[in-house]
């Protein structure tokens, strides 16, 4: 079909620059299963065991990483998110791939062609049609339907991202199927319950939430009761995680009466002043955190993103289409107030902080150490390098900050944060970087060459720490109940 990859590009020693790194990877990391505890995979496709029509659907549909580089390389929007046919869109992608070098999509593209498709070639216009046709043949088989893809990558558990108003019907269908062994649990994402900036949209959502909870949400207490009911319902369905996508955490002073007054105002259709909205969001976030603590969940906070910035293209293409960027919010004071308020009351849940602005890496790594309390191993987590940072430099920087200010051996590891079932080679990417980090330290004499001990830590970070930490029913560590070697 075309030129085979050079033997040293994405070869078996990719990102493993010395014998120590290779031993840690091949002996300990490579065979570990995957716990994808944060992603945006559609559970309906898992329940239906969806068969993809072609490679464009599974690979380019919904992938704003690829869309951004295509736009940067002059591809017309019709060939990205528009009305062009799927083969034409794939050809457009193949045209630009050779020019994406040093962007992580260049590595991901070729890693994903290797597995699951077994294609060991560099994608280019010359072989685009042959690769497209070969992948489509494989996608037509049962082995590469959605469930087959999860099993191919040895995914043991997936936590999707779900709104409190969701009926979780797809999750229940999956759980009721004894023929499918992958655990698919929901994660509670209540962002819309806090999004009061647009009263009309907010009130329409509150009506949906109330219907799901069986409550007429007339006042603030009704909203809290509706969220509590849905939180309990999610718990019954195996949920053990919440998730919040926020620019920053608001922790303004509030009283229940003030929150109720602000809620009544927006429920009546009146826009809130910025200070009122921040206060209401501060109150709601605190109440949601109390629910997480009461049920022993882990709460995840994805911080530092500015969303939907391109008004012109966004109005045509829609949200979540590649028009977001890294924000430069001042995170420390408000975040510390929020965590301290919960900790002071003895109700700080297990917490993961994901940071989008790499200049805040050391801030976040230091912050989690301030609120560790000895009740749970690694209770406070600095989450894996996220979004614009899940590339070689970003992942190394996150692990370096965590190592320097915290304890990397308690780290719960990698997530895909993806909408694609082909994104699981990113876990291999991460594992190679992790082993490379330790291996380089061994070569420099910074770490002892104690492979069983370091290998156990690697296995913990790859899977076992997360399996212990989240407590999702049915997810079992590979090495028992303890941590460490």
XYZ file of C-alpha atoms in Angstrom:
485
model
C 0.000 0.000 0.000
C 2.865 2.394 0.676
C 6.033 3.026 2.579
C 6.466 0.999 5.743
C 7.393 2.906 8.873
C 11.098 3.167 9.589
C 12.121 0.509 12.090
C 12.970 3.096 14.741
C 9.754 5.110 14.349
C 7.088 3.768 16.678
C 9.181 0.635 17.027
C 9.073 -1.598 20.067
C 11.510 0.725 21.861
C 9.539 3.899 21.091
C 10.077 6.412 23.964
C 12.161 3.798 25.824
C 15.688 5.111 25.514
C 17.548 2.653 27.749
C 17.494 -0.897 29.075
C 15.955 0.091 32.412
C 12.981 1.771 30.732
C 12.513 -1.206 28.433
C 12.571 -3.695 31.277
C 9.971 -1.739 33.241
C 7.751 -1.432 30.185
C 7.978 -4.976 28.826
C 8.023 -6.780 32.178
C 5.478 -4.679 34.055
C 3.539 -2.049 32.099
C 2.690 -3.395 28.668
C 0.334 -6.186 29.694
C -1.632 -4.202 32.285
C -5.352 -3.793 31.565
C -7.005 -0.393 31.146
C -9.386 1.421 33.490
C -10.650 4.410 31.509
C -12.253 6.303 34.373
C -12.874 9.509 32.415
C -14.016 9.568 28.803
C -16.803 10.841 26.578
C -17.641 7.578 24.828
C -21.363 7.242 24.032
C -22.772 4.428 26.186
C -25.556 3.860 23.645
C -22.973 2.646 21.134
C -21.610 0.188 23.683
C -25.102 -1.054 24.525
C -25.916 -1.484 20.822
C -22.481 -2.961 20.024
C -22.382 -0.401 17.238
C -20.829 -1.319 13.907
C -19.058 1.649 12.336
C -19.894 2.360 8.719
C -16.334 3.322 7.863
C -13.045 4.654 9.185
C -14.157 8.282 8.939
C -17.039 7.674 11.324
C -14.937 6.054 14.033
C -11.759 8.084 13.527
C -12.665 11.602 12.370
C -16.211 12.046 13.608
C -16.128 14.105 16.804
C -12.322 14.339 16.984
C -11.611 18.033 17.390
C -7.858 17.343 17.772
C -7.810 16.337 14.112
C -10.221 19.089 13.102
C -7.970 21.791 14.564
C -4.875 20.718 12.621
C -6.905 20.308 9.428
C -8.117 23.894 9.744
C -4.571 25.063 10.445
C -3.406 23.365 7.233
C -6.033 25.035 5.059
C -8.664 22.306 4.749
C -12.139 23.588 3.942
C -14.708 23.047 6.701
C -16.871 21.011 4.315
C -14.137 18.348 4.429
C -13.899 18.498 8.224
C -17.378 18.775 9.769
C -19.397 19.623 6.661
C -21.341 17.813 3.973
C -18.503 16.174 2.037
C -18.705 12.392 1.774
C -16.743 10.243 4.189
C -14.099 9.073 1.720
C -13.378 12.661 0.705
C -12.994 13.617 4.369
C -10.552 10.768 4.909
C -8.551 11.748 1.849
C -8.357 15.290 3.222
C -7.040 13.900 6.499
C -4.448 11.789 4.688
C -3.303 14.905 2.798
C -2.461 16.759 5.999
C -1.080 13.942 8.182
C 2.493 14.184 6.803
C 2.510 17.850 7.831
C 1.351 17.272 11.419
C 4.802 16.153 12.596
C 5.531 16.995 16.262
C 1.835 17.364 16.982
C 0.647 14.382 19.062
C -1.940 13.469 16.426
C 0.936 12.338 14.201
C 1.911 9.687 16.740
C -1.689 8.809 17.632
C -2.644 8.404 13.972
C 0.032 5.841 13.287
C -0.342 4.087 16.656
C -4.058 3.674 15.956
C -3.421 2.321 12.465
C -1.103 -0.288 13.978
C -3.610 -1.284 16.610
C -6.261 -2.447 16.009
C -5.847 -2.457 12.214
C -2.354 -3.940 11.918
C -1.280 -1.312 9.369
C 2.434 -0.555 9.620
C 2.611 2.316 7.126
C 2.854 6.077 7.162
C -0.467 7.515 6.051
C -0.227 9.708 2.950
C -2.311 10.587 -0.114
C -0.604 7.761 -1.996
C -1.998 5.016 0.258
C -5.087 6.739 1.630
C -7.655 4.795 -0.406
C -5.979 1.433 0.193
C -5.805 2.067 3.959
C -9.382 3.341 4.020
C -10.656 0.240 2.229
C -8.632 -2.162 4.387
C -9.796 -0.557 7.629
C -13.390 -0.587 6.413
C -13.122 -4.326 5.723
C -11.962 -4.879 9.294
C -14.609 -2.572 10.753
C -17.247 -4.664 9.014
C -16.235 -7.692 11.089
C -17.674 -8.455 14.526
C -14.176 -8.268 16.030
C -14.045 -4.495 15.476
C -17.527 -3.537 16.505
C -17.565 -1.332 19.603
C -17.391 -4.146 22.149
C -14.681 -5.919 20.191
C -12.579 -2.769 20.197
C -12.846 -2.458 23.985
C -11.862 -6.094 24.395
C -9.008 -5.754 21.882
C -7.414 -3.094 24.095
C -8.094 -5.076 27.295
C -10.306 -2.344 28.710
C -11.698 -3.693 31.968
C -13.812 -0.680 32.912
C -15.080 2.560 31.403
C -16.660 5.520 33.197
C -18.666 7.641 30.793
C -19.726 11.258 31.378
C -23.429 11.578 32.113
C -25.869 14.334 32.978
C -27.940 13.940 36.172
C -31.107 13.959 34.043
C -29.946 10.942 32.019
C -32.047 7.814 32.540
C -28.918 5.608 32.227
C -30.906 3.170 30.099
C -27.826 2.277 28.049
C -25.821 1.509 31.184
C -28.574 -0.747 32.474
C -28.723 -2.606 29.167
C -24.965 -3.164 29.275
C -25.000 -4.337 32.891
C -27.808 -6.793 32.128
C -25.834 -8.516 29.353
C -23.830 -11.432 30.811
C -21.983 -11.942 27.530
C -20.085 -8.659 27.886
C -17.469 -8.461 30.638
C -16.348 -4.816 30.393
C -17.799 -2.729 33.223
C -19.396 0.480 31.954
C -20.275 2.810 34.815
C -21.707 6.320 34.688
C -20.004 9.423 36.047
C -22.156 12.252 37.412
C -21.576 15.508 35.467
C -23.850 18.226 36.931
C -22.451 21.209 35.003
C -25.841 22.147 33.528
C -27.370 22.309 36.999
C -24.933 25.149 37.758
C -25.084 26.959 34.397
C -27.416 29.837 35.244
C -25.976 32.490 32.949
C -28.741 31.978 30.352
C -32.067 31.882 32.253
C -34.095 30.438 29.367
C -31.689 27.544 28.735
C -31.218 26.992 32.457
C -34.943 26.799 33.162
C -35.489 24.394 30.272
C -32.810 22.155 31.755
C -34.272 22.388 35.261
C -37.584 21.124 33.870
C -35.763 18.087 32.434
C -33.948 17.471 35.690
C -37.145 17.796 37.693
C -38.919 15.310 35.436
C -36.080 12.812 35.868
C -36.134 13.241 39.659
C -39.925 13.331 39.972
C -39.825 16.804 41.548
C -41.272 20.150 40.511
C -38.200 22.353 40.877
C -39.808 25.565 42.055
C -37.189 26.661 44.570
C -33.583 26.147 45.606
C -34.388 23.382 48.092
C -36.256 21.547 45.330
C -33.143 21.726 43.157
C -30.986 20.263 45.919
C -33.521 17.495 46.501
C -33.636 16.693 42.776
C -29.836 16.512 42.594
C -29.722 14.326 45.696
C -32.264 11.911 44.221
C -30.345 11.661 40.964
C -27.062 11.264 42.858
C -28.579 8.353 44.775
C -29.959 6.849 41.552
C -26.548 7.057 39.870
C -25.006 5.358 42.904
C -27.473 2.479 42.559
C -26.335 2.108 38.934
C -22.670 1.735 39.942
C -21.545 5.354 39.734
C -18.678 6.248 42.069
C -17.374 9.430 40.425
C -18.568 12.938 39.804
C -17.014 15.228 37.240
C -17.045 18.989 36.724
C -15.811 20.939 33.719
C -15.109 24.442 35.021
C -13.044 27.475 34.143
C -12.313 27.790 37.853
C -13.833 26.742 41.156
C -15.999 29.416 42.734
C -15.914 29.530 46.523
C -17.580 32.853 47.304
C -19.284 33.301 50.681
C -22.951 32.266 50.656
C -25.905 31.532 52.875
C -28.773 29.218 52.060
C -31.096 32.232 52.023
C -28.877 34.105 49.564
C -28.653 31.066 47.291
C -32.418 30.592 47.436
C -33.019 34.242 46.522
C -30.640 34.090 43.558
C -32.196 30.835 42.359
C -35.708 32.290 42.595
C -34.601 35.216 40.492
C -33.127 33.124 37.696
C -36.031 30.648 37.875
C -38.321 33.599 37.178
C -36.290 34.309 34.028
C -34.276 37.256 35.309
C -30.549 37.292 34.511
C -28.270 37.254 37.529
C -25.503 39.709 38.172
C -22.040 38.157 37.930
C -21.632 38.242 41.711
C -25.013 36.563 42.219
C -24.244 33.807 39.735
C -20.835 33.137 41.315
C -22.443 32.950 44.740
C -25.138 30.522 43.537
C -22.536 28.355 41.792
C -20.397 28.387 44.941
C -23.340 27.135 46.975
C -24.300 24.429 44.488
C -20.744 23.157 44.089
C -20.385 22.863 47.842
C -23.674 20.952 48.163
C -22.686 18.595 45.346
C -19.340 17.964 47.040
C -21.186 17.019 50.232
C -23.142 14.413 48.280
C -19.907 12.973 46.893
C -18.396 12.739 50.361
C -21.523 11.149 51.848
C -21.448 8.307 49.313
C -17.684 7.828 49.234
C -17.314 8.996 45.653
C -14.322 10.653 44.032
C -14.910 14.132 42.641
C -13.077 15.279 39.520
C -12.495 18.905 38.576
C -11.329 19.786 35.073
C -10.076 23.351 35.427
C -8.648 26.089 33.249
C -10.435 25.930 29.887
C -11.981 28.760 27.899
C -14.683 27.278 25.692
C -16.395 28.204 22.433
C -14.276 31.223 21.554
C -14.763 31.299 17.765
C -18.201 32.877 17.402
C -18.243 32.791 13.605
C -17.350 29.127 13.097
C -18.952 27.988 16.335
C -22.338 29.313 15.221
C -22.106 27.101 12.146
C -20.348 23.989 13.449
C -21.678 23.925 17.011
C -20.121 23.379 20.463
C -17.243 21.020 21.263
C -15.835 21.405 17.775
C -12.315 22.609 18.446
C -12.783 26.259 19.390
C -11.512 26.097 22.978
C -8.188 27.094 24.492
C -6.108 27.174 27.666
C -7.235 29.789 30.164
C -5.116 31.883 32.520
C -7.411 32.057 35.537
C -6.042 32.655 39.018
C -6.865 29.249 40.493
C -5.154 28.992 43.883
C -7.097 31.102 46.396
C -10.628 30.094 45.441
C -9.665 26.434 45.057
C -8.005 26.443 48.481
C -11.083 28.054 50.074
C -13.337 25.415 48.539
C -11.198 22.487 49.664
C -10.645 23.965 53.106
C -14.374 24.579 53.638
C -15.072 20.922 52.961
C -12.094 19.678 54.944
C -12.979 21.893 57.906
C -16.395 20.267 57.993
C -14.872 16.784 57.710
C -16.543 16.234 54.339
C -13.820 16.502 51.742
C -14.257 13.613 49.299
C -11.509 11.953 47.301
C -10.564 14.648 44.796
C -8.804 14.787 41.427
C -7.658 18.142 40.041
C -6.987 18.264 36.294
C -5.141 21.356 35.174
C -5.249 22.690 31.615
C -2.750 25.522 32.080
C 0.717 23.946 32.377
C 2.004 27.019 34.206
C -0.191 25.865 37.119
C 1.271 22.346 37.324
C 3.363 23.023 40.414
C 0.488 24.919 41.999
C -1.848 21.926 41.635
C 0.761 19.394 42.738
C 1.433 21.417 45.872
C -2.266 22.065 46.524
C -3.180 18.393 46.772
C -0.500 17.797 49.379
C -2.029 20.449 51.602
C -5.242 18.423 51.967
C -3.975 14.842 52.200
C -5.171 13.494 55.548
C -4.081 9.870 55.879
C -7.588 8.458 55.472
C -7.130 7.228 51.880
C -3.919 6.442 50.025
C -3.568 9.228 47.477
C -6.879 10.798 48.524
C -5.981 14.046 46.760
C -4.813 13.558 43.175
C -3.178 15.774 40.590
C -4.871 14.333 37.523
C -3.070 13.215 34.409
C -2.026 15.747 31.759
C -5.244 16.797 30.101
C -6.417 17.894 26.647
C -3.778 20.226 25.212
C -1.253 18.662 27.587
C -1.679 14.944 26.849
C 1.445 14.845 24.712
C 5.077 13.990 25.409
C 6.152 17.252 27.013
C 2.862 17.758 28.853
C 2.738 14.299 30.391
C 6.370 14.464 31.440
C 5.797 17.890 33.000
C 2.738 16.710 34.937
C 4.564 13.656 36.274
C 7.602 15.759 37.171
C 5.489 18.243 39.141
C 3.640 15.436 40.900
C 6.910 13.682 41.744
C 8.551 16.825 43.064
C 5.688 18.029 45.270
C 3.738 14.832 45.876
C 3.893 11.042 45.627
C 3.786 9.623 42.123
C 3.510 6.047 43.434
C -0.090 6.831 44.523
C -1.020 8.325 41.126
C -4.201 6.928 39.527
C -2.782 7.287 36.041
C -4.039 7.872 32.527
C -7.462 8.501 31.007
C -8.398 8.886 27.340
C -10.807 11.836 27.801
C -11.900 10.862 24.297
C -15.005 10.400 22.182
C -13.296 7.768 20.029
C -13.087 4.021 20.598
C -9.727 4.074 18.798
C -8.014 6.298 21.399
C -6.751 3.536 23.683
C -3.188 3.512 22.279
C -2.836 6.748 24.266
C -2.569 4.538 27.355
C 0.428 2.836 25.758
C 1.861 6.279 24.972
C 1.529 7.214 28.646
C 2.985 3.928 29.886
C 6.039 4.264 27.691
C 6.605 7.798 28.976
C 6.168 6.631 32.583
C 8.684 3.811 32.169
C 10.998 6.157 30.311
C 10.874 8.597 33.215
C 11.822 5.910 35.738
C 14.332 4.316 33.385
C 16.159 7.589 32.806
C 16.406 8.081 36.570
C 17.870 4.592 36.994
C 20.463 5.278 34.303
C 21.406 8.548 36.023
C 21.690 6.861 39.417
C 18.772 8.926 40.751
C 16.728 5.771 41.413
C 17.966 2.311 42.427
C 17.596 -0.492 39.926
C 15.094 -2.308 42.131
C 12.903 -3.623 39.351
C 10.329 -5.603 41.349
C 9.631 -2.581 43.563
C 9.567 -0.052 40.708
C 7.665 -2.522 38.540
C 4.983 -2.796 41.202
C 4.687 0.984 41.299
C 4.390 1.067 37.516
C 1.601 -1.511 37.626
C -0.155 0.485 40.324
C -0.059 3.640 38.212
C -1.171 1.801 35.075
C -4.278 0.207 36.638
C -4.261 -0.950 40.250
C -4.247 2.423 41.999
C -7.357 3.477 40.076
C -9.075 0.148 40.686
C -8.586 0.584 44.446
C -9.263 4.313 44.532
C -12.627 4.552 42.808
C -14.296 1.458 44.175
C -16.432 0.944 41.071
C -18.278 -2.357 41.638
C -16.600 -5.230 39.852
C -13.293 -3.502 39.113
C -10.597 -5.592 40.804
C -6.879 -4.717 41.105
C -4.541 -7.184 39.449
C -2.343 -7.412 42.553
C -4.736 -7.582 45.497
C -5.861 -4.973 47.979
C -2.579 -3.329 48.986
C -0.463 -0.683 47.327
C 3.205 -0.488 46.459
C 5.408 -3.383 45.396
